[in-house]
PDB file of C-alpha atoms in Angstrom:
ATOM      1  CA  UNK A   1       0.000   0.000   0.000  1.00 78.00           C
ATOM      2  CA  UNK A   2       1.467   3.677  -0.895  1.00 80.00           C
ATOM      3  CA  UNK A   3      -1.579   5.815  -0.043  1.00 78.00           C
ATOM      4  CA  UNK A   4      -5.122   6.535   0.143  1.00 81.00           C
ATOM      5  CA  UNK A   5      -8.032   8.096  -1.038  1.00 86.00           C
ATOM      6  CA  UNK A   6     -10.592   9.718   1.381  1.00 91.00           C
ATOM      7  CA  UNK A   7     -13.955  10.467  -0.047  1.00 93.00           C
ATOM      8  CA  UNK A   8     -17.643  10.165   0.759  1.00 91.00           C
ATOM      9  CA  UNK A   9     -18.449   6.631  -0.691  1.00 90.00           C
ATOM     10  CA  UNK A  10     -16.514   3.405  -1.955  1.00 86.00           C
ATOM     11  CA  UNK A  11     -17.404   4.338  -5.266  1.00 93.00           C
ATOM     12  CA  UNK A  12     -15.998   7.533  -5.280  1.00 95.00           C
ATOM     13  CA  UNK A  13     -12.872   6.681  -3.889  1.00 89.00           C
ATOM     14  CA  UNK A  14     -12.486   3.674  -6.771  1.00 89.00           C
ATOM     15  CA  UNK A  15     -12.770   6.655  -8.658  1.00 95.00           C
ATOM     16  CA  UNK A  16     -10.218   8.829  -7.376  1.00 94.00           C
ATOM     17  CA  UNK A  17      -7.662   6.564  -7.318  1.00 90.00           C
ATOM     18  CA  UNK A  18      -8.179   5.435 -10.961  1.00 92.00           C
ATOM     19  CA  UNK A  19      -7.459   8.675 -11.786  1.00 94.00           C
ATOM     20  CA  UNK A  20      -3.605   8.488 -10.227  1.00 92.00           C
ATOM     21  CA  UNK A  21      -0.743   8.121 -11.919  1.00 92.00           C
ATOM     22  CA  UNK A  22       1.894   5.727 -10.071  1.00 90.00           C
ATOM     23  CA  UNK A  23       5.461   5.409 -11.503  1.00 91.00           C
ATOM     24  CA  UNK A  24       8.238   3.176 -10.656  1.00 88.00           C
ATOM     25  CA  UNK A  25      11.426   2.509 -11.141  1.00 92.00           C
ATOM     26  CA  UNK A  26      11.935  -1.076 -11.671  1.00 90.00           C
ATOM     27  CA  UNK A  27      15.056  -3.256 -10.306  1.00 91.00           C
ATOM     28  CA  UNK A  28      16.344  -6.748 -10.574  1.00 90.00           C
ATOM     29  CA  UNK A  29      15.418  -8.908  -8.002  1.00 87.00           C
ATOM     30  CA  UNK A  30      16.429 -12.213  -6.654  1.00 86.00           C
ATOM     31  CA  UNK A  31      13.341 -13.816  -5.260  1.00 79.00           C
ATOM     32  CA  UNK A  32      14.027 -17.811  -6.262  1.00 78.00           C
ATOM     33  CA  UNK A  33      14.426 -20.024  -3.133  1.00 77.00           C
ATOM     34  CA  UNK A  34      17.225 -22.828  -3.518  1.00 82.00           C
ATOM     35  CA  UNK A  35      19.656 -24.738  -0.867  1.00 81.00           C
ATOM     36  CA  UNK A  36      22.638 -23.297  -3.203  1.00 89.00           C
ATOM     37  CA  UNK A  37      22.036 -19.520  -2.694  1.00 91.00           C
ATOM     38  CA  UNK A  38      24.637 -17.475  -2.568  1.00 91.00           C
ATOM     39  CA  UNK A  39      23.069 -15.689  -0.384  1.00 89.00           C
ATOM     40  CA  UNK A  40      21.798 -19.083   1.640  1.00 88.00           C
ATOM     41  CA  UNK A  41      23.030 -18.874   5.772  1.00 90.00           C
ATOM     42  CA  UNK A  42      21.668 -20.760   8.926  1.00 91.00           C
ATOM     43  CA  UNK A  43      20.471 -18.215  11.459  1.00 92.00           C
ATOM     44  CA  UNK A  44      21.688 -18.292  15.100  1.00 93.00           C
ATOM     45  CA  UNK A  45      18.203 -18.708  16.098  1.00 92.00           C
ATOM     46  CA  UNK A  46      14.579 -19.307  14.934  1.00 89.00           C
ATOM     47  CA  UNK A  47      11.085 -19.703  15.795  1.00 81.00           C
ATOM     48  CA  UNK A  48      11.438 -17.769  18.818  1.00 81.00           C
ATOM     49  CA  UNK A  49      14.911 -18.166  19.837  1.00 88.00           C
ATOM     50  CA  UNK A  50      15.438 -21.899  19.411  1.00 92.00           C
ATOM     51  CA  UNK A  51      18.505 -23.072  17.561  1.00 92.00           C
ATOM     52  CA  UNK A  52      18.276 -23.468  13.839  1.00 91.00           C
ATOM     53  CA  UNK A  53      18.570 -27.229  13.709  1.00 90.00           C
ATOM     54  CA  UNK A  54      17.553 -29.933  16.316  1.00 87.00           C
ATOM     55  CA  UNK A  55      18.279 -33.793  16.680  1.00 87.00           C
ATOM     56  CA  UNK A  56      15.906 -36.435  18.386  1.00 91.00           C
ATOM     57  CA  UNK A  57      17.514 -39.678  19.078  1.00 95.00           C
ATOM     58  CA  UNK A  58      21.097 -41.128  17.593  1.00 96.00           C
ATOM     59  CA  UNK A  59      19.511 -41.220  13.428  1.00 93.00           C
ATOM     60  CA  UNK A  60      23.567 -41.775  12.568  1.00 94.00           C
ATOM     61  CA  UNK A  61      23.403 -44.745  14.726  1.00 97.00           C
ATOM     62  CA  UNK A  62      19.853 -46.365  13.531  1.00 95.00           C
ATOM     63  CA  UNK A  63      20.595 -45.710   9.868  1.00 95.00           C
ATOM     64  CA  UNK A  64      24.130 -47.621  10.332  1.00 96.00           C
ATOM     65  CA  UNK A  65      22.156 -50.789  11.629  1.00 97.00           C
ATOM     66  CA  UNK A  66      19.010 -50.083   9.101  1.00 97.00           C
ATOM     67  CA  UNK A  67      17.754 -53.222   7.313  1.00 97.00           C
ATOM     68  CA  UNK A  68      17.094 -50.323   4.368  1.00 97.00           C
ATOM     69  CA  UNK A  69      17.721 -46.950   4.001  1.00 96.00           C
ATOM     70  CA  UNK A  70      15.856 -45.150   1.590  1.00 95.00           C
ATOM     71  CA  UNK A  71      18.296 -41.708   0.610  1.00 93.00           C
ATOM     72  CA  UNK A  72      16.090 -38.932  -1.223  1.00 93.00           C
ATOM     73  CA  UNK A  73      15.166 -35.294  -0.941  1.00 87.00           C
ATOM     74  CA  UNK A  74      11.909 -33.906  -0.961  1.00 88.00           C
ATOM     75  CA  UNK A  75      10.870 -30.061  -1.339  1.00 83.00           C
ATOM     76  CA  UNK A  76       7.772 -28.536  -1.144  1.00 81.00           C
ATOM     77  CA  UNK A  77       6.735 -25.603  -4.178  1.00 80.00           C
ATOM     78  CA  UNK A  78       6.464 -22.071  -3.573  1.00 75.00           C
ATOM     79  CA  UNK A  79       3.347 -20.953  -1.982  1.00 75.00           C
ATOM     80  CA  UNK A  80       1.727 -17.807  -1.505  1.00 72.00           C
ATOM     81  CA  UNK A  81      -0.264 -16.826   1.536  1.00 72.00           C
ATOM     82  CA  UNK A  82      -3.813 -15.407   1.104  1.00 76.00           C
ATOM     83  CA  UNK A  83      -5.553 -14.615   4.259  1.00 77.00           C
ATOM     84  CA  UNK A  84      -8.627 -15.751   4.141  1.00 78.00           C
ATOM     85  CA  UNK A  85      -9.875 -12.693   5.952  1.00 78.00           C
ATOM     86  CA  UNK A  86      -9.474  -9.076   4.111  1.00 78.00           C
ATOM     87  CA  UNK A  87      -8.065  -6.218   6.647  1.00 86.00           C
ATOM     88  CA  UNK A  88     -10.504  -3.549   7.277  1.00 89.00           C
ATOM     89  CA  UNK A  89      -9.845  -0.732   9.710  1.00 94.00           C
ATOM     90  CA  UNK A  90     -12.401   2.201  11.002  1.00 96.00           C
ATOM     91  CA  UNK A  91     -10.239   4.702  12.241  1.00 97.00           C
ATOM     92  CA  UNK A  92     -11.850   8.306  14.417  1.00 97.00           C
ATOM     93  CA  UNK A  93      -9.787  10.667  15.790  1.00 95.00           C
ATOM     94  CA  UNK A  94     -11.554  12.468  18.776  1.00 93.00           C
ATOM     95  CA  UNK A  95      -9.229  15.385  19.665  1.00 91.00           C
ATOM     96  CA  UNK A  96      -6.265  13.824  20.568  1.00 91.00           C
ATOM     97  CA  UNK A  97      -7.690  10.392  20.886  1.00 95.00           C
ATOM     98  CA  UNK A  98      -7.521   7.764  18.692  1.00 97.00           C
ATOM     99  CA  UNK A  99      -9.395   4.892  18.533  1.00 97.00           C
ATOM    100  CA  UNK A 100      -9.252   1.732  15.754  1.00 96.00           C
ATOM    101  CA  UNK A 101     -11.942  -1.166  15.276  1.00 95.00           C
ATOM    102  CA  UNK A 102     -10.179  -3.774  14.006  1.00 90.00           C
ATOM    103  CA  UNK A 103      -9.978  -7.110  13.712  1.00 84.00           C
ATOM    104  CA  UNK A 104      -6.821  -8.560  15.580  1.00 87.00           C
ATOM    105  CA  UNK A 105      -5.568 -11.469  17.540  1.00 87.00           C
ATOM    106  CA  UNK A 106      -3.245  -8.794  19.693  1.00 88.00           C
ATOM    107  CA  UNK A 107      -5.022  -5.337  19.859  1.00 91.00           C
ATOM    108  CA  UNK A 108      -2.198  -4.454  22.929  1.00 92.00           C
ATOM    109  CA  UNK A 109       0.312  -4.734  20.129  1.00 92.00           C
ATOM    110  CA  UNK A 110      -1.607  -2.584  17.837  1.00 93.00           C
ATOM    111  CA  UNK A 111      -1.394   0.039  20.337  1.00 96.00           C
ATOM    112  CA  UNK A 112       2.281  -0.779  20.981  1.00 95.00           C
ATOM    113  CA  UNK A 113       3.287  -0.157  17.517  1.00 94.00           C
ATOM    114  CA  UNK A 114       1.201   1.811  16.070  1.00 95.00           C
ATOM    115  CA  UNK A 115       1.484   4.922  19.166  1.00 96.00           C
ATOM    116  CA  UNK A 116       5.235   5.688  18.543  1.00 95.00           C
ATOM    117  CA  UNK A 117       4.873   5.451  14.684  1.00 93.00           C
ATOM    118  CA  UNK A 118       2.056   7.739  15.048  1.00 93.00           C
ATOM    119  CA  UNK A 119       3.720   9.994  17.656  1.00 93.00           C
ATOM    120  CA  UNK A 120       0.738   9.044  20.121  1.00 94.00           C
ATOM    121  CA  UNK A 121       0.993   8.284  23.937  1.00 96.00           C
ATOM    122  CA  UNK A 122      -0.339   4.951  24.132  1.00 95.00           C
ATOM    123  CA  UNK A 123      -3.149   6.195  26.267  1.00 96.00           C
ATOM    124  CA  UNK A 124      -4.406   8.144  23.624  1.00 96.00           C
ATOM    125  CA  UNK A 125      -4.819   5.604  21.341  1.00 97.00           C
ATOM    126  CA  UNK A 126      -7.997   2.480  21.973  1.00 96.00           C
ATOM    127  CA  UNK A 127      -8.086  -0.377  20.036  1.00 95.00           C
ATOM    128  CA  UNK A 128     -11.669  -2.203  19.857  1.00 94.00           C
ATOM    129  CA  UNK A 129     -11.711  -5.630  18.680  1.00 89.00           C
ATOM    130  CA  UNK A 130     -14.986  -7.254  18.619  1.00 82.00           C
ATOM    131  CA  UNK A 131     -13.635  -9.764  16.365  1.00 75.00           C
ATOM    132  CA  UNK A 132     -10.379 -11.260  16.935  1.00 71.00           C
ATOM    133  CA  UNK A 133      -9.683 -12.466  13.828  1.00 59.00           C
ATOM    134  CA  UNK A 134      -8.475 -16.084  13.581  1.00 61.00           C
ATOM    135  CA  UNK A 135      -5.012 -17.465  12.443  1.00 65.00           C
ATOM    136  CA  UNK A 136      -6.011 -17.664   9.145  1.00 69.00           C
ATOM    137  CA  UNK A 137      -6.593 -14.100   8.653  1.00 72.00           C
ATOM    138  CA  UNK A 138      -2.863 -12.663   9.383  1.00 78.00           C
ATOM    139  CA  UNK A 139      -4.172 -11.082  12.353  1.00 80.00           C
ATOM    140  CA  UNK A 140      -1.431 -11.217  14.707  1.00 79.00           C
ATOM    141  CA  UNK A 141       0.029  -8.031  14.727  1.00 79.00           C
ATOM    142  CA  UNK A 142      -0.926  -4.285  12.694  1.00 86.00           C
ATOM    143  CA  UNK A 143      -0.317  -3.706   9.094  1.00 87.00           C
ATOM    144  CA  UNK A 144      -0.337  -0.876   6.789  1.00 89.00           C
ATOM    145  CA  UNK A 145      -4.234  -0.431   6.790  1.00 90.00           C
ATOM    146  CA  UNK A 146      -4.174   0.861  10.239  1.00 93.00           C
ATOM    147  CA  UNK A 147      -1.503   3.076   9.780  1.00 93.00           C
ATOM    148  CA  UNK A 148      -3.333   4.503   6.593  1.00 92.00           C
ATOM    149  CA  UNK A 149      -6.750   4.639   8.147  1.00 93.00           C
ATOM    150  CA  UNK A 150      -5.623   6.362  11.288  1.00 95.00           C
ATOM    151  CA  UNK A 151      -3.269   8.696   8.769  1.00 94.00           C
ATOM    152  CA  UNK A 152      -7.064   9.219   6.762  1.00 93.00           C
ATOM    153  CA  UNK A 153      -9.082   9.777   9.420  1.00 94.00           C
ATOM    154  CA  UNK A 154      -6.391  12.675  11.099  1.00 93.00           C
ATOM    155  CA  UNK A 155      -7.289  14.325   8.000  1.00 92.00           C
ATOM    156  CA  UNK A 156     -10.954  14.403   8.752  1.00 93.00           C
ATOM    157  CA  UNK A 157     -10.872  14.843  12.757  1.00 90.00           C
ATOM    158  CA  UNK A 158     -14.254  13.595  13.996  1.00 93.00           C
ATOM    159  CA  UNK A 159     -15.628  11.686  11.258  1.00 94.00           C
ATOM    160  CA  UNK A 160     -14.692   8.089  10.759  1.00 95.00           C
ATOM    161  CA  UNK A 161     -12.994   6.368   8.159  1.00 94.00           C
ATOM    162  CA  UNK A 162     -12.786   3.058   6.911  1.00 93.00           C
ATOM    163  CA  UNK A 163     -10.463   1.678   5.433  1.00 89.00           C
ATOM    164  CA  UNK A 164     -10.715  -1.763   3.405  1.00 87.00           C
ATOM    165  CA  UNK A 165      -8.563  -3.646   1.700  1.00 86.00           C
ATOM    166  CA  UNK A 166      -9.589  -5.677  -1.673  1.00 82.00           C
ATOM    167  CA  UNK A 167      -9.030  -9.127  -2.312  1.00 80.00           C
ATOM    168  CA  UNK A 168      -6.900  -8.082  -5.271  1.00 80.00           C
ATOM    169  CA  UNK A 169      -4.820  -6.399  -2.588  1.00 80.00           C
ATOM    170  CA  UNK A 170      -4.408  -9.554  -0.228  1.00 79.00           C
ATOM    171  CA  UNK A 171      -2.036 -10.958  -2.396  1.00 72.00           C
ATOM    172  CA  UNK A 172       0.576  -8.409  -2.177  1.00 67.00           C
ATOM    173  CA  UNK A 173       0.070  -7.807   1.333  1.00 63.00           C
TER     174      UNK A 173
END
């Protein structure tokens, strides 16, 4: 997401933003995944802190003394994540206050991240979540659609804005 457009109906804001011109500069880019990267390295940690590789057992030992070992490598293709559930946002500012409904699995780290970027004290800022979103919805933290909506809706101080993003848009998010 780059921007937004803030206007009195869905309609009219398709409108607007057919209207803009967006230019960019295009670069190569390396995006393949393969063992043999160049690039390729082993973390000091992942999922959480945990080391990058882990070992049950003595499998040196049991494939010595196997009856049959079967040697082969497997991959799995690319995929690309879709949530399942769009991101939508209705952002009002009420004087100073700010306050999001959204659809999150953490609306504490909303606030967390979003009150510094926005150059809020976090107890200016209220996130309601009737909704928490479930795990197939990339709900677990804020994206850009809160930041935008809150951005739109400081334009408009007391009047709401929502902000939705399109299916089209999932992909990319």
């Amino acid at each position: 997401l780059i921007g937004a457009v803030v206007a009195e109906s869905p309609e009219a804001a398709r409108y607007a933003c057919a209207l803009l011109s967006v230019e960019y500069t295009s670069a190569d880019h390396d995006s393949r995944f393969r063992s043999d990267h160049p690039d390729a390295y082993k973390p000091e940690t992942a999922n959480g802190g945990y080391p990058p590789d882990s070992e049950r057992g003595d499998p040196d030992g049991a494939i010595a003394v196997a009856d049959v070992v079967i040697d082969e490598w497997y991959s799995t293709p690319e995929e690309h994540n879709n949530p399942l559930e769009p991101h939508t946002v209705v952002a009002l500012w009420d004087g100073e206050t700010l306050t999001l409904y959204t659809s999150t699995q953490h609306p504490h780290g909303v606030v967390s991240a979003l009150a510094p970027a926005l150059g809020l004290d976090s107890s200016t800022m209220r996130v309601i979540c009737p909704y928490i979103g479930g795990g197939f919805g990339s709900k677990g933290g804020p994206h850009a659609h809160d930041v935008l909506g809150a951005l739109a809706a400081k334009a408009v101080p007391g009047r709401a804005v929502k902000f939705a993003v399109s299916r089209h848009d999932m992909f990319g998010y």
